[in-house]
Short mmCIF file of C-alpha atoms and ligand atoms in Angstrom, two decimals:
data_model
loop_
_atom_site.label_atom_id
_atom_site.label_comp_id
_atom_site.label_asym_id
_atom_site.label_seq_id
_atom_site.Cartn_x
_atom_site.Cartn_y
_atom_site.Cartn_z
CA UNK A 1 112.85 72.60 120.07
CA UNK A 2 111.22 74.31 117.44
CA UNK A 3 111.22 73.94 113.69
CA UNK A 4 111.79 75.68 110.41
CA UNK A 5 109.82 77.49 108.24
CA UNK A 6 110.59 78.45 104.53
CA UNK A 7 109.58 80.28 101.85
CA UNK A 8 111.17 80.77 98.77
CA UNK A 9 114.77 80.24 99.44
CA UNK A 10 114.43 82.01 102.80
CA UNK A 11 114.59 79.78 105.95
CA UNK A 12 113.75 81.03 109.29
CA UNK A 13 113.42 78.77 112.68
CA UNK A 14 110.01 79.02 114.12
CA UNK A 15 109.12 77.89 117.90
CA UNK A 16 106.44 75.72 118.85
CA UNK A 17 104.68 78.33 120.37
CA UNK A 18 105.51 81.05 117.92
CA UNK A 19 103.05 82.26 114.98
CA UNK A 20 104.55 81.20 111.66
CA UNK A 21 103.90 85.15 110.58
CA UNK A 22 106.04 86.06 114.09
CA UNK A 23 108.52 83.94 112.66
CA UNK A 24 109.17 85.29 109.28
CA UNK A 25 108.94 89.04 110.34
CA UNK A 26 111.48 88.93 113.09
CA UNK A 27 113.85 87.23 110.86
CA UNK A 28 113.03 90.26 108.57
CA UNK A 29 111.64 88.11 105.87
CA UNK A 30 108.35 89.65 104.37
CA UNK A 31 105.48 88.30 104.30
CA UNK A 32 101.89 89.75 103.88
CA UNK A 33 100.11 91.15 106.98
CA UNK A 34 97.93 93.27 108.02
CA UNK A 35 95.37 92.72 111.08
CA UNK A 36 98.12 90.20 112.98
CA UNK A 37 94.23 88.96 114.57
CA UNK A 38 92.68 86.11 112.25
CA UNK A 39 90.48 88.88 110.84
CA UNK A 40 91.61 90.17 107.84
CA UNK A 41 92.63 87.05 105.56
CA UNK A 42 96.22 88.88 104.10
CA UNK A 43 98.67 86.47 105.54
CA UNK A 44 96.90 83.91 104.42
CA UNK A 45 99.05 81.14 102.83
CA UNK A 46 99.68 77.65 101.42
CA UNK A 47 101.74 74.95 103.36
CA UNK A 48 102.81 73.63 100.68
CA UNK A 49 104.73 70.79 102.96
CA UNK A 50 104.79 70.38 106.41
CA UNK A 51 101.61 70.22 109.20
CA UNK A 52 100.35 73.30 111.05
CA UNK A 53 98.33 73.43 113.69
CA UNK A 54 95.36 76.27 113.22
CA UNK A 55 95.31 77.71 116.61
CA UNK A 56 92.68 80.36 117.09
CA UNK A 57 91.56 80.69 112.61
CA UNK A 58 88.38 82.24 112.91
CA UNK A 59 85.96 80.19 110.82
CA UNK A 60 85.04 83.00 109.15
CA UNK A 61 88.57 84.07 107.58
CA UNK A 62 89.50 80.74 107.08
CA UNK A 63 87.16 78.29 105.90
CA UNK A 64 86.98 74.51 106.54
CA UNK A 65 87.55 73.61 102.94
CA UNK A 66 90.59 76.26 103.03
CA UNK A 67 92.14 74.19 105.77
CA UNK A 68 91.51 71.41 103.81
CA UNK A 69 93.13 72.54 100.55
CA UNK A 70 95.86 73.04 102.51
CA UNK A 71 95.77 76.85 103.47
CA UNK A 72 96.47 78.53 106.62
CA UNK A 73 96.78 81.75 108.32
CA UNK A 74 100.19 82.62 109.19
CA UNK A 75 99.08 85.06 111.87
CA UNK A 76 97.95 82.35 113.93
CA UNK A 77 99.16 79.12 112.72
CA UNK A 78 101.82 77.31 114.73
CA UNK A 79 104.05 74.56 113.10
CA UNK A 80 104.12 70.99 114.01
CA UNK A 81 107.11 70.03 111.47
CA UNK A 82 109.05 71.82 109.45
CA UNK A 83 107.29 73.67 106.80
CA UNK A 84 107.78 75.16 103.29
CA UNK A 85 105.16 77.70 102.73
CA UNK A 86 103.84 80.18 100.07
CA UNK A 87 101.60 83.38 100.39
CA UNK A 88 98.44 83.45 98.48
CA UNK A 89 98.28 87.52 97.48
CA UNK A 90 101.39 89.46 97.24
CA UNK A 91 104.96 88.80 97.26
CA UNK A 92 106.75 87.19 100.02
CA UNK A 93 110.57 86.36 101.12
CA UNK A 94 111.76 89.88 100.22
CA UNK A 95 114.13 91.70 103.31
CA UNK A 96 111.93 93.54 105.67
CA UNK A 97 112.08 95.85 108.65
CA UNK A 98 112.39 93.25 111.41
CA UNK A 99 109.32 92.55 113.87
CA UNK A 100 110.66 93.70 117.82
CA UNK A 101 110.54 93.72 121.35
CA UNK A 102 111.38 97.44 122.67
CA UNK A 103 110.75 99.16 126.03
CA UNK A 104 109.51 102.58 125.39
CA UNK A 105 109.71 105.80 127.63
CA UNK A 106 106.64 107.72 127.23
CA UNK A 107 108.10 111.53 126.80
CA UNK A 108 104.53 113.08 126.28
CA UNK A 109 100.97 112.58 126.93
CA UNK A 110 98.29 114.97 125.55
CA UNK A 111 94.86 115.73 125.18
CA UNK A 112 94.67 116.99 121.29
CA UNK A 113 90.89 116.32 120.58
CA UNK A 114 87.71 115.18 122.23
CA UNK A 115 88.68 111.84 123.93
CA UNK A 116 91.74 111.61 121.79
CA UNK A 117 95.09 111.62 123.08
CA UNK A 118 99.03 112.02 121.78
CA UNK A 119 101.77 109.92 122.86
CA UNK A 120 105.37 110.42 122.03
CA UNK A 121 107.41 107.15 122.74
CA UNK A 122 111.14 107.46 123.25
CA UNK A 123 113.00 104.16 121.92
CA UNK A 124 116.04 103.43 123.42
CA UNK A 125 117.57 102.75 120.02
CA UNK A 126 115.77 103.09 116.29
CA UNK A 127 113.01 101.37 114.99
CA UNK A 128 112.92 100.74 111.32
CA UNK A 129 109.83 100.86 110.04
CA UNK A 130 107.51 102.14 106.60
CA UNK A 131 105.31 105.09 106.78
CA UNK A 132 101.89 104.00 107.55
CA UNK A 133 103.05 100.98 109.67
CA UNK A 134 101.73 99.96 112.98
CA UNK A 135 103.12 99.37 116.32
CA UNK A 136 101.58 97.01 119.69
CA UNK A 137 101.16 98.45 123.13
CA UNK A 138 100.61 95.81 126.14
CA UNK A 139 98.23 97.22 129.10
CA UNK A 140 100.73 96.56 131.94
CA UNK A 141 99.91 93.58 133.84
CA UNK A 142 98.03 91.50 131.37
CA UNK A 143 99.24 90.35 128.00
CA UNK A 144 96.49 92.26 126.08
CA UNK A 145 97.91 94.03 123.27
CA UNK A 146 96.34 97.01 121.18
CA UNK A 147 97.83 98.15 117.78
CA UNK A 148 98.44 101.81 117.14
CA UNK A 149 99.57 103.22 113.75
CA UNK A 150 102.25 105.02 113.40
CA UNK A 151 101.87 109.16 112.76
CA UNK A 152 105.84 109.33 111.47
CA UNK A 153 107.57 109.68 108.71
CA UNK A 154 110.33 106.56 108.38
CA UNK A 155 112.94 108.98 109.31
CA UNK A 156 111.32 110.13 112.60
CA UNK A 157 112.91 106.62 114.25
CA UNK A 158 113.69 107.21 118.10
CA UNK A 159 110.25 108.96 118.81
CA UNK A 160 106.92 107.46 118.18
CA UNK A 161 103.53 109.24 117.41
CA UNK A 162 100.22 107.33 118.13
CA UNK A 163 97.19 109.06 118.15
CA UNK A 164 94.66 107.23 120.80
CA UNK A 165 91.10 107.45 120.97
CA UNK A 166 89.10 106.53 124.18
CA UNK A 167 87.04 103.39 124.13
CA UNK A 168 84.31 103.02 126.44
CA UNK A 169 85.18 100.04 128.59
CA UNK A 170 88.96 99.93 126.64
CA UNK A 171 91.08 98.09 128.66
CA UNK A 172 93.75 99.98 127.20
CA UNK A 173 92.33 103.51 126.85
CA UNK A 174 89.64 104.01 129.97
CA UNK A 175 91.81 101.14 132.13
CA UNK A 176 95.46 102.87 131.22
CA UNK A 177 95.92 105.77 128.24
CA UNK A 178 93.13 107.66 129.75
CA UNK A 179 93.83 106.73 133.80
CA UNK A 180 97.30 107.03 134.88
CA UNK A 181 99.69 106.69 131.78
CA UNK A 182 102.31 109.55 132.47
CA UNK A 183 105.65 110.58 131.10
CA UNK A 184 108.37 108.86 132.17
CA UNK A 185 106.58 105.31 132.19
CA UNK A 186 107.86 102.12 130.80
CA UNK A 187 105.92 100.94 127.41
CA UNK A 188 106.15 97.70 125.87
CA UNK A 189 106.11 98.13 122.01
CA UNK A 190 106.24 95.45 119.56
CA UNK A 191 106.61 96.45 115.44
CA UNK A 192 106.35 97.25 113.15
CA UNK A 193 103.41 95.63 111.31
CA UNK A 194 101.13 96.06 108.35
CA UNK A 195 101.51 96.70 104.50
CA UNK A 196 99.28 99.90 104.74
CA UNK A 197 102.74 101.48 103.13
CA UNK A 198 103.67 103.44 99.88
CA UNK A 199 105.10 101.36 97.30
CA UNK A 200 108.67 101.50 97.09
CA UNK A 201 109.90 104.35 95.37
CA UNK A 202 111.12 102.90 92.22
CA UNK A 203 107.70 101.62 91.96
CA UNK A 204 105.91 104.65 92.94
CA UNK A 205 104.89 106.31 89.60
CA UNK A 206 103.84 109.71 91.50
CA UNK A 207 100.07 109.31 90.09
CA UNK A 208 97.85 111.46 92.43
CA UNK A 209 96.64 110.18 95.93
CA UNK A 210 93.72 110.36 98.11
CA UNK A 211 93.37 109.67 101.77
CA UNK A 212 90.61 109.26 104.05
CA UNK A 213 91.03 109.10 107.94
CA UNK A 214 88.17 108.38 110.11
CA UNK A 215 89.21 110.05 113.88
CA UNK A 216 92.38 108.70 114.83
CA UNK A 217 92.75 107.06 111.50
CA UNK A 218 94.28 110.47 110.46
CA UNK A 219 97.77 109.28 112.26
CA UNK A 220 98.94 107.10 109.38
CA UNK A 221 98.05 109.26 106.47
CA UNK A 222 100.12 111.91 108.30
CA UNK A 223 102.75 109.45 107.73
CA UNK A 224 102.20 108.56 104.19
CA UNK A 225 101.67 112.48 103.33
CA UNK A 226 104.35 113.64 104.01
CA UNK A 227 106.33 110.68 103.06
CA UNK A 228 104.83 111.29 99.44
CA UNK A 229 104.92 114.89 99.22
CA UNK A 230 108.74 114.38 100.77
CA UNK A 231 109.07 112.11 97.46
CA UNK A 232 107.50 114.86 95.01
CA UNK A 233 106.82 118.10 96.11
CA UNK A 234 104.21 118.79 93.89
CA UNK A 235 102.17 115.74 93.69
CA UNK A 236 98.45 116.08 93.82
CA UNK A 237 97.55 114.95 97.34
CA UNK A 238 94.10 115.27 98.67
CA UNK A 239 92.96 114.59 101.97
CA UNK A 240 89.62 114.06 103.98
CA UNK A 241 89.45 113.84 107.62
CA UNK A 242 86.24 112.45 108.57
CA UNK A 243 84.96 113.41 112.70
CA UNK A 244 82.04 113.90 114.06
CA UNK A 245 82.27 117.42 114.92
CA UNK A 246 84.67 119.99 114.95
CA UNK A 247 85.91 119.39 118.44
CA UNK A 248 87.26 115.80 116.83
CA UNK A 249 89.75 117.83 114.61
CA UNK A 250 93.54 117.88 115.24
CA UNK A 251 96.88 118.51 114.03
CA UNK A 252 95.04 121.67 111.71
CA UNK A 253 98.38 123.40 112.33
CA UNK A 254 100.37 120.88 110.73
CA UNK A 255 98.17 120.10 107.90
CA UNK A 256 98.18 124.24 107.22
CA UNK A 257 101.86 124.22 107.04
CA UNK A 258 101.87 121.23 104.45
CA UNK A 259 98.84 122.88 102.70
CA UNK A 260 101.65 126.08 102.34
CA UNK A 261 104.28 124.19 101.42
CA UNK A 262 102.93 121.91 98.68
CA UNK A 263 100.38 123.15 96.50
CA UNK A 264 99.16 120.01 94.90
CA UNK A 265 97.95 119.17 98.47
CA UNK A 266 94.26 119.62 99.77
CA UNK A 267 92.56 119.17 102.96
CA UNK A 268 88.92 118.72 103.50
CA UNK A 269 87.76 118.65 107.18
CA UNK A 270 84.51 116.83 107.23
CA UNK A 271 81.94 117.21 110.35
CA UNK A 272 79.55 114.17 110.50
CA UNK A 273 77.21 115.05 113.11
CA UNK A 274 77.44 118.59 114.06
CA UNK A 275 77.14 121.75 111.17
CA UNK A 276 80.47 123.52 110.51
CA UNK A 277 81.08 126.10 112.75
CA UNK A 278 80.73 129.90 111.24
CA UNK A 279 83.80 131.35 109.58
CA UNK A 280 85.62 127.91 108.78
CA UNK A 281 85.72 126.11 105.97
CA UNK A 282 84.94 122.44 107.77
CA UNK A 283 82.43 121.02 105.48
CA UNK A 284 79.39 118.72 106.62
CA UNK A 285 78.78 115.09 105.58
CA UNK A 286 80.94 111.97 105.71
CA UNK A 287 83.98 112.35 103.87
CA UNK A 288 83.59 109.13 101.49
CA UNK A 289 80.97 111.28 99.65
CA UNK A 290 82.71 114.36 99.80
CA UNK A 291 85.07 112.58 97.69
CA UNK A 292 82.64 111.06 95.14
CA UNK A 293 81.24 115.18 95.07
CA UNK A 294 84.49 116.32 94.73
CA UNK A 295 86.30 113.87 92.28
CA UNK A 296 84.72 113.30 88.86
CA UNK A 297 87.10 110.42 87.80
CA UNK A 298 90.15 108.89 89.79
CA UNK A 299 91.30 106.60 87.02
CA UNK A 300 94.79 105.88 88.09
CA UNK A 301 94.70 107.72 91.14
CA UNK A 302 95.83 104.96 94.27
CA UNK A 303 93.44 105.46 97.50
CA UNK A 304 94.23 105.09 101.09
CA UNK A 305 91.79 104.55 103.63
CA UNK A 306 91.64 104.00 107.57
CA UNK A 307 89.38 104.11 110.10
CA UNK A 308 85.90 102.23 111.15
CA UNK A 309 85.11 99.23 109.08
CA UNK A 310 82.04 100.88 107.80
CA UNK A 311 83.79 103.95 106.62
CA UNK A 312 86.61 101.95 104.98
CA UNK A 313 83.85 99.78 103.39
CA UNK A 314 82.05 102.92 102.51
CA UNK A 315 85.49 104.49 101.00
CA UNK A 316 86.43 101.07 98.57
CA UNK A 317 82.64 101.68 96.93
CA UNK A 318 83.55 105.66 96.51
CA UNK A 319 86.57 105.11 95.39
CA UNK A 320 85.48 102.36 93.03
CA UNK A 321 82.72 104.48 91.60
CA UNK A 322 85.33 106.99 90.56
CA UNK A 323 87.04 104.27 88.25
CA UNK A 324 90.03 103.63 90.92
CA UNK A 325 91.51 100.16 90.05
CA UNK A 326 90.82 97.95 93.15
CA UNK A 327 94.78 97.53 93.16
CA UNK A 328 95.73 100.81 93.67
CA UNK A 329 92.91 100.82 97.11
CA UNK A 330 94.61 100.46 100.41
CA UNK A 331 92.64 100.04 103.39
CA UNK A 332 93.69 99.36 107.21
CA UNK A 333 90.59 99.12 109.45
CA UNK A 334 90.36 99.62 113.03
CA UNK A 335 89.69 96.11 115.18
CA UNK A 336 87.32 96.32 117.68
CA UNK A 337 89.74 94.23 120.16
CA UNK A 338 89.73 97.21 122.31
CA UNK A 339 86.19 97.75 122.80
CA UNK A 340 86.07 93.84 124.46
CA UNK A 341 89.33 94.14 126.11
S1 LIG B 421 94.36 87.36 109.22
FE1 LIG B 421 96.51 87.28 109.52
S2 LIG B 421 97.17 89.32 109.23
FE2 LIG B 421 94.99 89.44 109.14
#
């Protein structure tokens, strides 16, 4: 059977077993996400009529008076009638890049930092998608799923670029990525997900930008980069990349060749743990105060952030401190779903 879910004056049928988010994305009908786990609280909405049934709603992100009031997490809420809904932050019902099911080819596997590996997924057909999107690997033979952003640019739509980190224990790092994953095998990939995306460009006013990438949270900044700088050439663009040491830097090449091409772009490379080696110009701390050092106001600017929780917490207070309207901060933290997996 199933039933239907609507918002606005979009309908879309929902099964009884499918997540009212699931729903509305792979009908292509927007609606505010970002963790897809309970965690995060953006796709939380109102049923305004209709019952749900909570599923897994961590406590914590939805409270018991919230359920009450009639709210829900559209992540992980499954209908039990039909339902007319209505998101709680941001706009919802607009046309989207539709949620799917695709069976990937893996054309490339490589080491590119210390326990950090590259894959390049051939699609069998495009996959539209934003800049700074994510995508969902299952580990073959269980139905665990880990979420990878997305390095490309929008137009880069038949290849995808994660950048993978090894987690001790990871079910899908140490158990697959890191142990036997080879080119030529068969990935399940479900996407895209996530607002961590530019705002469209009629919206976008072209104010200046900072990004901060903790490790592998570089991969989606590379995205939104050179989607920006694609937009205006000579934006102001400044970017940290926050690692422990300098072994945990990648991709230098291709930041150089953006750093040549666009001269309102920066890139500070910022060692944690280790001093910078002798004769670069890596620079030592974490990269949230490099910023705050570096950046005497950034009234206006937007800010971008991904990575740990702590460093994305860390980042919000920086960039708050430097005036940034807490609008204009975008954040997309790593889950620790791999670490238990
Ligand atoms: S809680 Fe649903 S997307 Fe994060």
């Amino acid at each position: 059977m199933g039933f239907t879910a609507t918002v606005g004056d979009r309908r879309v049928p929902c099964g009884d077993d499918q997540a009212v988010l699931d729903a509305f994305l792979r009908a292509g009908v927007w609606m505010p996400n970002s963790c897809n786990q309970g965690t995060c609280g953006t796709c939380k909405l109102r049923v305004v009529s209709g019952e749900v049934d909570h599923r897994d709603s961590p406590a914590d992100t939805l409270t018991a008076q919230e359920r009450a009031g009639g709210l829900a997490l559209a992540c992980q809420a499954r209908l039990r009638s039909d339902a007319v809904v209505e998101p709680t932050g941001g706009a919802a019902g607009r046309t989207t890049h539709p949620l799917r099911d695709l069976t990937a080819t893996v054309l490339e596997i490589a080491d590119i930092a210390r326990d950090t590996r590259r894959l390049r997924l051939g699609l069998p057909e495009p996959l539209a998608f934003d800049a700074g999107q994510y995508v969902e690997l299952t580990v073959p033979g269980t139905d665990l799923r880990r979420q990878y952003s997305l390095a490309n640019t929008a137009d880069e739509d038949k290849v995808l670029e994660l950048h993978v980190r090894s987690v001790p224990g990871g079910a899908a790092t140490e158990g697959w990525i890191f142990d036997g994953l080879a080119a030529g095998d068969r990935v399940a990939v479900t996407g895209p997900l996530g607002d961590f995306v530019l705002p469209g460009e009629e919206e976008d006013t072209g104010a200046p930008m900072v990004l901060i990438g903790g490790g592998t949270g570089l991969a989606p900044l590379l995205g939104l980069v050179r989607t920006a700088l694609a937009r205006d050439r000579d934006r102001q663009v400044l970017l940290y990349h926050g690692v422990r040491g300098a072994a945990d830097l990648y991709d230098l090449d291709l930041i150089a060749e953006i750093a040549d091409a666009h001269p309102g772009f920066s890139f500070v490379p910022a060692l944690s743990h280790e001093a910078p080696p002798a004769g670069t110009a890596y620079r030592a701390g974490f990269p949230t105060d490099l910023f705050v050092d570096d950046v005497a106001s950034a009234r206006g600017w937007s800010g971008w952030l991904c990575g740990p929780p702590a460093m994305v917490e860390a980042g919000v207070k920086a960039f708050k401190r430097r005036r940034m309207a807490p609008r204009l901060i975008h954040r997309e933290k790593f889950t620790p779903a791999d670490a238990t997996g």
